[in-house]
Amino acid sequence: MQRRSIAFWLGAVVFLAAMLAMTQLVRNEYPFFAGYVILQFVVLAVAWTILGGYAGYVNFGTNAFFGVGVYTAVLLVKAFGAPLPVQIATAAVVGSLLGLGVGLLTLRMRGIFFSIATIALAIIIETSITNFRFVGGAAGIQLQRPPVTAPFDSYVKMLFFVQALLVVIAVAITRGIQNSRIGRGLHALRDDELAAECTGVPTLRLKLLACVISGALMAAAGAPAAMYLQYANPDSAFNLNYSVSVLAMALIGGTAHWIGPVLGAILLGATQQLLAVTISSEVNVLVLGVMLVLFVVAAPKGVIGLVQRQPKRRGGSK
Amino acid sequence: MTVPAAPDAPLLRIDALTKSFGGFVALNDVSVQVRKGERFGLIGPNGSGKTTLVHCISGALRPNKGAVIFGGEDVTPLPPNQRSRRGIARSFQIPRPFRSMTVLENLMVALDFAAGRETLESTAHRREAAMSILARIGLAAKAESPTATLTQVELRKMELARAMATGPKLLISDEAMAGLSTSEVDEVLDLLMSLGGDDIAIIMIEHIMQAVMRFSQRVMCLDAGRIIAIGPPAEVMANARVQEAYLGT
Ligand SMILES: Nc1ncnc2c1ncn2[C@@H]1O[C@H](COP(=O)(O)OP(=O)(O)O)[C@@H](O)[C@H]1O
Ligand SMILES: [Mg+2]
């Protein structure tokens, strides 16, 4: 396990170094525009997996957490001109509180009822923001980017790197959960909640924790979107597409291991970016649907299920 | 908090427990005590409320009336996980393994969250503890098997092993022998006899009378949610109402 941890952190450093080098060496801004979106989906899909994969509580409210992240940033910029790190950190705190609230309200429900409750929540929040004039209401709001910080020469490149940092944070946290007793407890309650309780697993506490961490990461991933687009409106910030895409990415990648949602988000995110350029963004939804159906039928455990044909299981960490 | 129990205070005290589902009364004013280390047989026809009683003791169900006192503490308001940490463990009439896990991992769940886990700090220590329980139960060879590949008797044993891994003071076995062959029944019975002792009381629910007679120091018979007899096995078996409830109709 020790050696695996070293390998993981080494990988993370190499990844960040590569991303940083890219921002310094590549002149064209487009790869960063597209890459930012993919990285953002990696964070969202990984965060979704904590609750949706490990615990088996399918959250359809990704858009609520994402949108709350966006609008936390908008509010902070509008009210105080807060810098980016403050926007992200505050979004994470707000997201975790929202996660706690949602958890307390909905986690006693099982299966489809929980999922429906999360959709309802997203609608309620979107409606409130739509009526919140200070952050632009339904019409949305324009935002001015502050000057970019060195060593970056464009704001988008900087946001790209920030989102890469969030990927590392999200994956590290999710991996930590997976390899700890919290992860084992979540798996146990996903398999059988009553048996887990009677075996000593504090199921409600673990579910709340999963909801809080998942919510914090999703909102954090949404925060930089305000500056990325220099514009925000409730319709796009709370778009149900986020929920559907993220769910599809996690399921297509596989939710038994944190690498699953990473692969799923890269695979589907890249496909979507490609299609948006070459054909149209409407085709995206279709492709998403077709891929999801294909995987559900042919590879129910996702990409990692395909790769990991004969899983070498060893009770310990993976 | 836990009041230090008097030396001969019961481990488990069930106090005027009543549980109904809608208008149907499944447990009716049940009071009974189980001593530390006692081997206690619980019998009664199907639908008499045995499993409902187990649910109320383990916290899976909340009674409408009455209390469950464990080790001198009123655990009635506690969720199952807190009762597990205090020493109440159970198996399920229809086995409920963690299906995505191996046998060893099933036990690791218990050890990861057990009350005494501080003494088993490292994962390696907990694995060792899990393996020694599996060895005791006779499942060591299946440690790395996914639970989906287990036979019926292995599943029952796995549930007992998992319950043991929580470090119980009271182990409740809900029809662990149902549907097993004669030799398997003997196997599980020997196992339960060996698990009990000074520190662990066992409530065994069973329909197989020979097993109940051999196992129990005391037997209680439920019928339609009421206690109709309680005492030494031979006495309870000889009881006319028990015979009627069981053998009649
Ligand atoms: N969740 C429930 N809802 C409604 N009725 C129930 C429920 N659980 C048990 N019962 C009823 O309570 C009675 C006692 O059931 P149970 O405790 O399972 O009996 P036993 O374990 O002795 O066979 C039965 O008549 C059963 O139908
Ligand atoms: Mg029963």
Coordinates of C-alpha atoms and ligand atoms in Angstrom, one line a residue:
Chain A
M1 CA 0.0 0.0 0.0
Q2 CA 2.8 2.3 0.9
R3 CA 4.4 1.8 -2.5
R4 CA 1.1 2.3 -4.2
S5 CA 0.7 5.7 -2.5
I6 CA 4.1 6.8 -3.6
A7 CA 3.3 5.8 -7.1
F8 CA 0.0 7.7 -6.9
W9 CA 1.5 10.9 -5.7
L10 CA 4.3 10.6 -8.2
G11 CA 1.7 10.3 -10.9
A12 CA -0.2 13.3 -9.6
V13 CA 3.0 15.4 -9.6
V14 CA 3.9 14.3 -13.2
F15 CA 0.3 15.0 -14.3
L16 CA 0.4 18.6 -12.8
A17 CA 3.9 19.2 -14.2
A18 CA 2.7 18.1 -17.7
M19 CA -0.4 20.3 -17.5
L20 CA 1.7 23.3 -16.4
A21 CA 4.3 22.7 -19.1
M22 CA 1.4 22.6 -21.6
T23 CA 0.2 26.0 -20.5
Q24 CA 3.7 27.4 -21.0
L25 CA 4.5 25.7 -24.4
V26 CA 1.2 25.7 -26.3
R27 CA 0.3 29.0 -27.8
N28 CA -3.2 28.2 -29.2
E29 CA -5.9 28.7 -26.6
Y30 CA -8.4 26.2 -27.9
P31 CA -6.9 23.0 -26.4
F32 CA -7.3 24.7 -23.0
F33 CA -10.9 25.7 -23.6
A34 CA -11.7 22.1 -24.4
G35 CA -9.4 20.6 -21.9
Y36 CA -10.9 22.7 -19.1
V37 CA -14.3 21.2 -19.7
I38 CA -13.0 17.7 -19.7
L39 CA -11.1 18.3 -16.5
Q40 CA -14.2 19.8 -14.9
F41 CA -16.1 16.7 -15.8
V42 CA -13.4 14.5 -14.3
V43 CA -13.9 16.3 -11.0
L44 CA -17.7 16.1 -11.2
A45 CA -17.7 12.4 -12.2
V46 CA -15.2 11.4 -9.5
A47 CA -17.1 13.4 -6.9
W48 CA -20.4 11.8 -8.1
T49 CA -18.9 8.3 -7.6
I50 CA -18.4 8.8 -3.9
L51 CA -22.1 8.8 -3.3
G52 CA -23.5 7.3 -6.5
G53 CA -20.9 4.5 -6.9
Y54 CA -19.5 3.6 -3.5
A55 CA -22.7 4.1 -1.6
G56 CA -25.1 3.3 -4.4
Y57 CA -27.2 6.5 -3.9
V58 CA -27.8 7.7 -7.4
N59 CA -27.6 11.5 -7.3
F60 CA -29.4 13.3 -10.2
G61 CA -28.7 16.7 -8.6
T62 CA -25.2 17.2 -9.9
N63 CA -26.4 20.3 -11.6
A64 CA -27.6 21.7 -8.3
F65 CA -24.2 21.5 -6.7
F66 CA -22.4 22.7 -9.9
G67 CA -24.8 25.6 -10.2
V68 CA -24.4 26.5 -6.6
G69 CA -20.6 26.6 -7.1
V70 CA -21.0 28.9 -10.1
Y71 CA -23.3 31.3 -8.3
T72 CA -21.2 31.3 -5.1
A73 CA -18.4 32.6 -7.3
V74 CA -20.7 35.1 -9.1
L75 CA -21.9 36.4 -5.8
L76 CA -18.4 36.7 -4.3
V77 CA -17.1 38.5 -7.4
K78 CA -20.1 40.8 -7.6
A79 CA -20.1 41.7 -3.9
F80 CA -16.4 41.7 -3.0
G81 CA -14.4 41.1 -6.1
A82 CA -13.1 38.0 -4.4
P83 CA -10.1 36.3 -6.0
L84 CA -10.4 32.9 -7.6
P85 CA -9.0 30.8 -4.7
V86 CA -11.5 32.4 -2.4
Q87 CA -14.3 31.7 -4.9
I88 CA -13.4 28.0 -5.1
A89 CA -12.9 27.5 -1.3
T90 CA -16.2 29.2 -0.5
A91 CA -18.0 27.2 -3.1
A92 CA -16.6 24.1 -1.6
V93 CA -17.9 25.1 1.9
V94 CA -21.3 26.1 0.5
G95 CA -21.4 22.8 -1.5
S96 CA -20.6 20.8 1.6
L97 CA -23.4 22.5 3.6
L98 CA -25.8 21.9 0.8
G99 CA -24.7 18.3 0.8
L100 CA -25.3 18.1 4.5
G101 CA -28.8 19.6 4.0
V102 CA -29.7 17.4 1.1
G103 CA -28.4 14.4 3.0
L104 CA -30.4 15.1 6.1
L105 CA -33.5 15.6 4.0
T106 CA -33.2 12.8 1.6
L107 CA -30.8 10.0 2.7
R108 CA -33.5 8.2 4.6
M109 CA -35.1 7.5 1.2
R110 CA -33.9 4.6 -0.9
G111 CA -33.4 4.1 -4.5
I112 CA -35.5 6.1 -7.0
F113 CA -37.0 8.3 -4.2
F114 CA -33.6 9.6 -3.3
S115 CA -32.9 10.3 -7.0
I116 CA -36.2 12.1 -7.5
A117 CA -35.6 14.2 -4.4
T118 CA -32.2 15.3 -5.8
I119 CA -33.9 16.5 -9.0
A120 CA -36.5 18.4 -7.0
L121 CA -33.8 20.1 -5.0
A122 CA -32.0 21.3 -8.2
I123 CA -35.2 22.8 -9.5
I124 CA -35.9 24.6 -6.2
I125 CA -32.4 26.1 -6.1
E126 CA -32.5 27.1 -9.7
T127 CA -35.8 28.8 -9.2
S128 CA -34.4 30.7 -6.2
I129 CA -31.4 31.9 -8.2
T130 CA -33.6 32.9 -11.1
N131 CA -35.4 35.3 -8.7
F132 CA -32.3 36.6 -7.1
R133 CA -31.8 39.9 -8.9
F134 CA -28.4 40.8 -7.4
V135 CA -26.7 37.9 -9.3
G136 CA -28.5 38.8 -12.5
G137 CA -31.8 36.8 -12.2
A138 CA -33.1 34.9 -15.2
A139 CA -31.2 37.1 -17.7
G140 CA -27.8 36.2 -16.3
I141 CA -24.8 38.3 -15.5
Q142 CA -21.7 39.4 -17.3
L143 CA -18.4 39.2 -15.4
Q144 CA -15.1 40.9 -15.9
R145 CA -12.0 38.8 -15.6
P146 CA -9.2 40.3 -13.5
P147 CA -5.7 40.4 -14.9
V148 CA -4.1 37.0 -15.2
T149 CA -1.5 35.8 -12.7
A150 CA 2.0 34.8 -13.7
P151 CA 3.3 32.4 -15.0
F152 CA 0.2 32.2 -17.1
D153 CA -0.3 34.3 -20.2
S154 CA -4.0 33.8 -20.5
Y155 CA -6.9 33.4 -18.1
V156 CA -8.2 30.3 -19.7
K157 CA -4.8 28.6 -19.4
M158 CA -4.8 29.5 -15.7
L159 CA -8.3 28.1 -15.2
F160 CA -7.2 25.0 -17.0
F161 CA -4.4 24.5 -14.6
V162 CA -6.7 25.3 -11.6
Q163 CA -9.1 22.6 -12.8
A164 CA -6.2 20.2 -13.1
L165 CA -5.4 20.9 -9.4
L166 CA -9.0 20.2 -8.5
V167 CA -8.8 16.9 -10.4
V168 CA -5.8 15.9 -8.2
I169 CA -7.6 17.0 -5.0
A170 CA -10.8 15.2 -6.0
V171 CA -9.1 12.0 -7.0
A172 CA -6.8 12.0 -3.9
I173 CA -9.9 12.4 -1.6
T174 CA -11.9 9.8 -3.4
R175 CA -9.0 7.4 -3.4
G176 CA -8.5 8.0 0.3
I177 CA -12.1 7.1 0.9
Q178 CA -12.0 4.0 -1.3
N179 CA -8.9 2.7 0.6
S180 CA -10.2 3.5 4.1
R181 CA -12.8 1.9 6.3
I182 CA -15.2 4.6 5.2
G183 CA -15.0 3.1 1.7
R184 CA -15.6 -0.4 3.0
G185 CA -18.5 0.9 5.1
L186 CA -20.1 2.6 2.0
H187 CA -19.7 -0.6 0.0
A188 CA -21.3 -2.6 2.8
L189 CA -24.3 -0.3 3.0
R190 CA -24.7 -0.3 -0.8
D191 CA -24.8 -4.1 -0.7
D192 CA -27.2 -4.2 2.3
E193 CA -28.1 -1.4 4.5
L194 CA -29.6 -3.4 7.4
A195 CA -26.9 -6.0 7.4
A196 CA -24.3 -3.1 7.5
E197 CA -26.1 -1.5 10.4
C198 CA -26.2 -4.7 12.3
T199 CA -22.5 -5.3 11.6
G200 CA -21.7 -1.9 13.3
V201 CA -21.6 0.4 10.3
P202 CA -23.0 3.8 11.1
T203 CA -24.8 4.0 7.8
L204 CA -26.5 7.4 8.2
R205 CA -23.2 9.1 9.3
L206 CA -21.3 7.6 6.4
K207 CA -23.9 8.6 3.8
L208 CA -23.9 12.1 5.1
L209 CA -20.2 12.2 5.0
A210 CA -20.3 11.0 1.4
C211 CA -22.9 13.6 0.5
V212 CA -20.9 16.4 2.1
I213 CA -17.6 15.5 0.4
S214 CA -19.3 14.9 -2.9
G215 CA -21.2 18.2 -2.7
A216 CA -18.1 20.1 -1.8
L217 CA -16.1 18.8 -4.7
M218 CA -18.9 19.4 -7.2
A219 CA -19.4 23.0 -6.1
A220 CA -15.7 23.6 -6.2
A221 CA -15.6 22.3 -9.8
G222 CA -18.4 24.7 -10.7
A223 CA -16.9 27.8 -9.2
P224 CA -14.3 28.6 -11.9
A225 CA -17.0 28.2 -14.6
A226 CA -18.1 31.8 -14.0
M227 CA -14.8 33.2 -14.9
Y228 CA -14.3 30.7 -17.7
L229 CA -17.4 31.9 -19.5
Q230 CA -17.3 35.4 -18.1
Y231 CA -21.0 35.0 -17.9
A232 CA -23.5 33.0 -15.9
N233 CA -27.2 32.4 -16.1
P234 CA -29.4 29.9 -14.2
D235 CA -30.4 28.0 -17.3
S236 CA -26.8 26.9 -18.1
A237 CA -25.4 26.8 -14.6
F238 CA -28.2 24.4 -13.5
N239 CA -28.5 22.6 -16.8
L240 CA -29.7 19.0 -16.3
N241 CA -27.1 18.0 -18.9
Y242 CA -24.5 18.1 -16.1
S243 CA -26.4 15.5 -14.1
V244 CA -27.0 13.3 -17.1
S245 CA -23.4 13.6 -18.5
V246 CA -21.8 13.0 -15.1
L247 CA -23.9 10.0 -14.4
A248 CA -23.2 8.5 -17.8
M249 CA -19.5 9.2 -17.4
A250 CA -19.3 7.5 -14.0
L251 CA -21.3 4.5 -15.2
I252 CA -19.4 4.1 -18.5
G253 CA -16.1 4.3 -16.7
G254 CA -17.2 2.0 -13.9
T255 CA -17.8 3.0 -10.2
A256 CA -15.9 0.3 -8.4
H257 CA -12.6 2.2 -8.5
W258 CA -11.8 5.9 -8.7
I259 CA -10.1 5.4 -12.0
G260 CA -13.5 4.5 -13.6
P261 CA -15.0 8.0 -13.5
V262 CA -11.7 9.5 -14.6
L263 CA -11.6 7.3 -17.7
G264 CA -15.4 7.8 -18.3
A265 CA -15.1 11.6 -18.1
I266 CA -12.1 11.7 -20.4
L267 CA -13.7 9.3 -22.9
L268 CA -17.1 10.9 -23.0
G269 CA -15.9 14.5 -22.4
A270 CA -13.4 14.3 -25.3
T271 CA -16.0 12.7 -27.5
Q272 CA -18.4 15.5 -26.7
Q273 CA -15.8 18.2 -27.3
L274 CA -15.0 16.6 -30.7
L275 CA -18.6 16.4 -31.7
A276 CA -19.4 19.9 -30.6
V277 CA -16.7 21.2 -33.0
T278 CA -17.3 18.8 -35.9
I279 CA -21.1 18.3 -35.9
S280 CA -23.3 20.0 -33.4
S281 CA -23.9 20.1 -29.7
E282 CA -27.3 18.5 -30.1
V283 CA -25.7 15.3 -31.3
N284 CA -23.9 15.1 -28.0
V285 CA -27.0 14.1 -26.1
L286 CA -27.7 11.4 -28.7
V287 CA -24.2 10.0 -28.5
L288 CA -24.3 10.1 -24.7
G289 CA -27.5 8.0 -24.8
V290 CA -26.2 5.5 -27.3
M291 CA -23.0 5.0 -25.4
L292 CA -24.8 4.6 -22.1
V293 CA -27.1 2.0 -23.5
L294 CA -24.2 0.1 -25.1
F295 CA -22.3 0.0 -21.9
V296 CA -25.2 -0.9 -19.7
V297 CA -25.9 -3.9 -22.1
A298 CA -22.4 -5.0 -23.0
A299 CA -20.2 -3.8 -20.1
P300 CA -22.3 -3.2 -17.0
K301 CA -19.2 -2.7 -14.9
G302 CA -17.9 0.0 -17.3
V303 CA -14.5 0.4 -18.8
I304 CA -12.8 -0.9 -15.6
G305 CA -14.9 -4.0 -15.8
L306 CA -13.7 -4.7 -19.3
V307 CA -10.0 -4.1 -18.4
Q308 CA -10.2 -6.0 -15.1
R309 CA -11.4 -9.3 -16.6
Q310 CA -10.3 -11.5 -13.7
P311 CA -10.0 -9.1 -10.7
K312 CA -7.2 -10.1 -8.4
R313 CA -8.9 -9.3 -5.2
R314 CA -6.9 -9.0 -2.0
G315 CA -9.1 -7.7 0.8
G316 CA -6.8 -4.7 1.2
S317 CA -6.4 -1.5 -0.8
K318 CA -6.5 -1.1 -4.5
Chain B
M1 CA -24.2 5.6 30.1
T2 CA -23.6 2.1 31.2
V3 CA -24.3 1.5 34.8
P4 CA -21.9 -1.2 36.1
A5 CA -24.2 -4.2 36.3
A6 CA -24.5 -6.2 39.5
P7 CA -22.7 -9.6 39.3
D8 CA -25.9 -11.5 38.6
A9 CA -27.7 -8.8 36.7
P10 CA -29.0 -10.1 33.3
L11 CA -27.1 -9.4 30.2
L12 CA -30.3 -8.7 28.3
R13 CA -33.6 -7.7 29.7
I14 CA -36.7 -7.4 27.6
D15 CA -39.3 -5.4 29.3
A16 CA -43.0 -5.7 28.3
L17 CA -42.2 -5.4 24.6
T18 CA -45.1 -4.9 22.2
K19 CA -44.7 -4.6 18.4
S20 CA -47.5 -4.3 16.0
F21 CA -47.7 -3.9 12.3
G22 CA -50.8 -1.9 11.5
G23 CA -53.5 -3.5 13.5
F24 CA -51.6 -6.8 13.7
V25 CA -49.9 -7.5 17.0
A26 CA -46.7 -9.5 16.3
L27 CA -45.3 -9.3 19.8
N28 CA -47.6 -8.9 22.8
D29 CA -46.1 -7.8 26.1
V30 CA -43.0 -10.0 26.0
S31 CA -40.7 -9.9 29.0
V32 CA -37.7 -12.1 29.4
Q33 CA -34.1 -12.0 30.7
V34 CA -31.0 -13.6 29.3
R35 CA -27.9 -14.2 31.5
K36 CA -24.3 -13.5 30.6
G37 CA -23.0 -16.5 28.7
E38 CA -26.3 -18.3 28.6
R39 CA -27.4 -20.7 25.8
F40 CA -31.0 -19.7 25.2
G41 CA -33.3 -21.5 22.8
L42 CA -36.2 -19.7 21.2
I43 CA -38.9 -21.7 19.5
G44 CA -42.4 -21.2 18.2
P45 CA -44.4 -21.9 15.1
N46 CA -43.9 -19.8 12.0
G47 CA -45.3 -16.4 12.3
S48 CA -45.2 -16.5 16.1
G49 CA -42.9 -13.4 16.3
K50 CA -39.4 -14.9 16.8
T51 CA -37.8 -12.8 14.0
T52 CA -39.7 -9.7 15.1
L53 CA -38.2 -10.2 18.5
V54 CA -34.7 -10.4 17.0
H55 CA -35.4 -7.3 15.0
C56 CA -36.4 -5.4 18.2
I57 CA -33.3 -6.6 20.1
S58 CA -30.9 -5.7 17.3
G59 CA -32.6 -2.4 16.5
A60 CA -33.9 -3.2 13.0
L61 CA -37.3 -2.5 14.4
R62 CA -38.5 -0.1 17.1
P63 CA -41.1 -1.6 19.4
N64 CA -44.4 0.3 20.0
K65 CA -44.1 -0.3 23.7
G66 CA -41.5 -1.7 26.2
A67 CA -37.8 -1.5 26.4
V68 CA -34.6 -3.5 25.6
I69 CA -32.0 -3.2 28.4
F70 CA -28.6 -4.5 27.5
G71 CA -25.8 -4.6 30.0
G72 CA -27.8 -2.4 32.3
E73 CA -28.3 0.3 29.6
D74 CA -31.6 1.1 27.9
V75 CA -30.7 0.6 24.2
T76 CA -34.3 1.0 22.9
P77 CA -33.7 4.4 21.2
L78 CA -30.3 3.3 19.7
P79 CA -29.8 2.4 16.0
P80 CA -28.5 -1.1 15.2
N81 CA -24.9 0.1 14.7
Q82 CA -24.8 1.4 18.2
R83 CA -26.2 -1.8 19.6
S84 CA -23.6 -3.7 17.6
R85 CA -20.9 -1.7 19.2
R86 CA -22.3 -2.5 22.6
G87 CA -22.2 -6.2 21.9
I88 CA -25.4 -7.3 20.2
A89 CA -24.8 -9.4 17.0
R90 CA -27.1 -11.4 14.9
S91 CA -27.5 -13.5 11.8
F92 CA -30.4 -13.3 9.4
Q93 CA -33.0 -15.9 8.7
I94 CA -32.5 -15.3 5.0
P95 CA -28.7 -14.7 4.7
R96 CA -27.7 -11.1 3.9
P97 CA -24.1 -11.1 2.9
F98 CA -22.4 -8.1 1.4
R99 CA -22.6 -9.5 -2.1
S100 CA -19.9 -7.5 -3.8
M101 CA -17.3 -8.7 -1.3
T102 CA -15.3 -11.7 -0.5
V103 CA -15.9 -13.7 2.7
L104 CA -12.9 -12.0 4.3
E105 CA -14.0 -8.6 3.3
N106 CA -17.4 -9.3 4.9
L107 CA -15.6 -9.8 8.2
M108 CA -13.4 -6.8 7.6
V109 CA -16.5 -4.6 7.6
A110 CA -17.3 -5.8 11.1
L111 CA -13.7 -5.4 12.3
D112 CA -13.3 -2.0 10.7
F113 CA -16.3 -0.7 12.7
A114 CA -16.1 -2.8 15.8
A115 CA -16.0 -1.1 19.2
G116 CA -12.7 -2.6 20.2
R117 CA -10.9 -1.8 16.9
E118 CA -8.3 0.4 18.7
T119 CA -6.7 -2.8 19.8
L120 CA -6.5 -3.9 16.1
E121 CA -5.1 -0.7 14.7
S122 CA -3.5 -1.9 11.5
T123 CA -5.3 -3.5 8.6
A124 CA -2.9 -6.4 8.9
H125 CA -4.0 -7.0 12.5
R126 CA -7.6 -6.9 11.5
R127 CA -7.0 -9.3 8.6
E128 CA -5.3 -11.6 11.0
A129 CA -8.2 -11.4 13.4
A130 CA -10.7 -12.1 10.6
M131 CA -8.7 -15.1 9.4
S132 CA -8.6 -16.6 12.9
I133 CA -12.4 -16.2 13.2
L134 CA -12.8 -17.9 9.8
A135 CA -10.5 -20.7 10.9
R136 CA -12.6 -21.2 14.0
I137 CA -15.7 -21.3 12.0
G138 CA -14.2 -23.6 9.4
L139 CA -14.3 -21.1 6.5
A140 CA -10.6 -20.3 6.2
A141 CA -10.4 -21.9 2.8
K142 CA -13.2 -19.7 1.5
A143 CA -11.6 -16.4 2.7
E144 CA -11.0 -15.0 -0.7
S145 CA -14.2 -16.4 -2.3
P146 CA -16.9 -14.0 -3.4
T147 CA -20.0 -14.6 -1.3
A148 CA -22.0 -15.4 -4.5
T149 CA -20.1 -18.7 -4.8
L150 CA -20.9 -19.9 -1.3
T151 CA -23.2 -22.8 -0.6
Q152 CA -26.2 -22.4 1.8
V153 CA -24.3 -23.8 4.8
E154 CA -21.3 -21.7 4.0
L155 CA -23.4 -18.6 3.9
R156 CA -24.9 -19.4 7.3
K157 CA -21.4 -19.9 8.7
M158 CA -20.2 -16.7 7.0
E159 CA -23.0 -14.8 8.8
L160 CA -22.0 -16.3 12.1
A161 CA -18.4 -15.4 11.5
R162 CA -19.3 -11.9 10.6
A163 CA -21.4 -11.6 13.7
M164 CA -18.5 -12.9 15.8
A165 CA -16.2 -10.4 14.2
T166 CA -18.1 -7.6 15.8
G167 CA -17.0 -8.9 19.2
P168 CA -20.4 -9.7 20.6
K169 CA -21.6 -10.4 24.2
L170 CA -24.8 -11.7 22.7
L171 CA -25.1 -13.6 19.5
I172 CA -28.5 -14.2 18.0
S173 CA -28.8 -17.0 15.4
D174 CA -32.1 -16.8 13.5
E175 CA -32.7 -20.3 12.0
A176 CA -29.2 -20.8 10.9
M177 CA -29.9 -24.5 10.3
A178 CA -33.1 -24.2 8.2
G179 CA -32.8 -26.1 5.0
L180 CA -29.6 -27.8 5.9
S181 CA -28.8 -31.5 5.7
T182 CA -28.6 -33.6 8.9
S183 CA -24.8 -33.6 8.9
E184 CA -24.7 -29.8 8.2
V185 CA -27.1 -29.3 11.1
D186 CA -24.8 -31.1 13.5
E187 CA -21.9 -29.0 12.1
V188 CA -23.6 -25.7 12.7
L189 CA -24.9 -26.8 16.1
D190 CA -21.4 -27.8 17.3
L191 CA -20.2 -24.5 16.0
L192 CA -22.8 -22.6 18.0
M193 CA -22.0 -24.6 21.1
S194 CA -18.4 -23.8 20.7
L195 CA -19.0 -20.1 20.2
G196 CA -21.0 -19.6 23.4
G197 CA -19.3 -19.7 26.8
D198 CA -18.4 -17.5 29.6
D199 CA -18.4 -14.3 27.6
I200 CA -20.9 -14.8 24.8
A201 CA -24.6 -15.6 25.4
I202 CA -26.4 -17.1 22.5
I203 CA -30.0 -17.0 21.5
M204 CA -30.7 -19.7 19.1
I205 CA -33.9 -19.8 17.1
E206 CA -34.5 -23.2 15.6
H207 CA -37.3 -25.6 14.6
I208 CA -35.2 -28.7 14.9
M209 CA -36.1 -29.9 18.3
Q210 CA -33.2 -32.2 18.9
A211 CA -30.9 -29.4 18.2
V212 CA -32.8 -27.1 20.6
M213 CA -32.8 -29.7 23.3
R214 CA -29.1 -30.4 23.0
F215 CA -28.1 -26.7 22.8
S216 CA -30.3 -24.9 25.3
Q217 CA -29.9 -24.3 29.0
R218 CA -33.3 -22.6 28.8
V219 CA -36.0 -22.6 26.2
M220 CA -38.7 -20.1 25.5
C221 CA -41.7 -20.8 23.3
L222 CA -43.6 -18.0 21.5
D223 CA -47.0 -18.4 20.1
A224 CA -48.9 -15.6 18.4
G225 CA -46.6 -13.0 19.9
R226 CA -46.9 -14.2 23.5
I227 CA -44.6 -16.3 25.7
I228 CA -46.5 -19.6 26.3
A229 CA -43.6 -21.4 28.1
I230 CA -40.2 -20.7 29.4
G231 CA -37.8 -22.9 31.4
P232 CA -35.5 -26.0 31.1
P233 CA -35.8 -27.6 27.7
A234 CA -37.4 -30.9 28.8
E235 CA -40.0 -29.0 30.8
V236 CA -40.9 -26.7 27.9
M237 CA -41.2 -29.6 25.5
A238 CA -43.5 -31.4 27.8
N239 CA -45.7 -28.4 28.2
A240 CA -49.2 -29.1 26.8
R241 CA -49.6 -25.7 25.2
V242 CA -46.2 -26.0 23.5
Q243 CA -47.2 -29.4 22.2
E244 CA -50.4 -28.0 21.0
A245 CA -48.9 -25.0 19.3
Y246 CA -46.2 -27.1 17.6
L247 CA -47.7 -30.5 17.0
G248 CA -51.3 -29.8 17.0
T249 CA -53.0 -28.3 14.0
Ligands
LIG1 N1 -42.7 -5.9 8.3 C1 -43.8 -6.5 8.6 N2 -45.0 -6.0 8.2 C2 -46.2 -6.7 8.5 N3 -46.2 -7.8 9.1 C3 -45.1 -8.4 9.5 C4 -43.8 -7.8 9.3 N4 -42.9 -8.6 9.8 C5 -43.5 -9.6 10.3 N5 -44.8 -9.5 10.2 C6 -45.8 -10.5 10.7 O1 -45.6 -10.7 12.1 C7 -45.7 -12.0 12.4 C8 -44.5 -12.6 13.0 O2 -43.5 -12.7 12.1 P1 -42.0 -13.2 12.4 O3 -41.5 -12.5 13.6 O4 -41.2 -13.2 11.2 O5 -42.3 -14.7 12.8 P2 -41.4 -15.9 13.0 O6 -40.0 -15.5 12.9 O7 -41.7 -16.5 14.4 O8 -41.7 -16.9 12.0 C9 -46.1 -12.8 11.1 O9 -47.5 -12.9 11.1 C10 -45.7 -11.8 10.0 O10 -46.5 -11.9 8.9
MG2 MG -38.5 -16.0 11.5

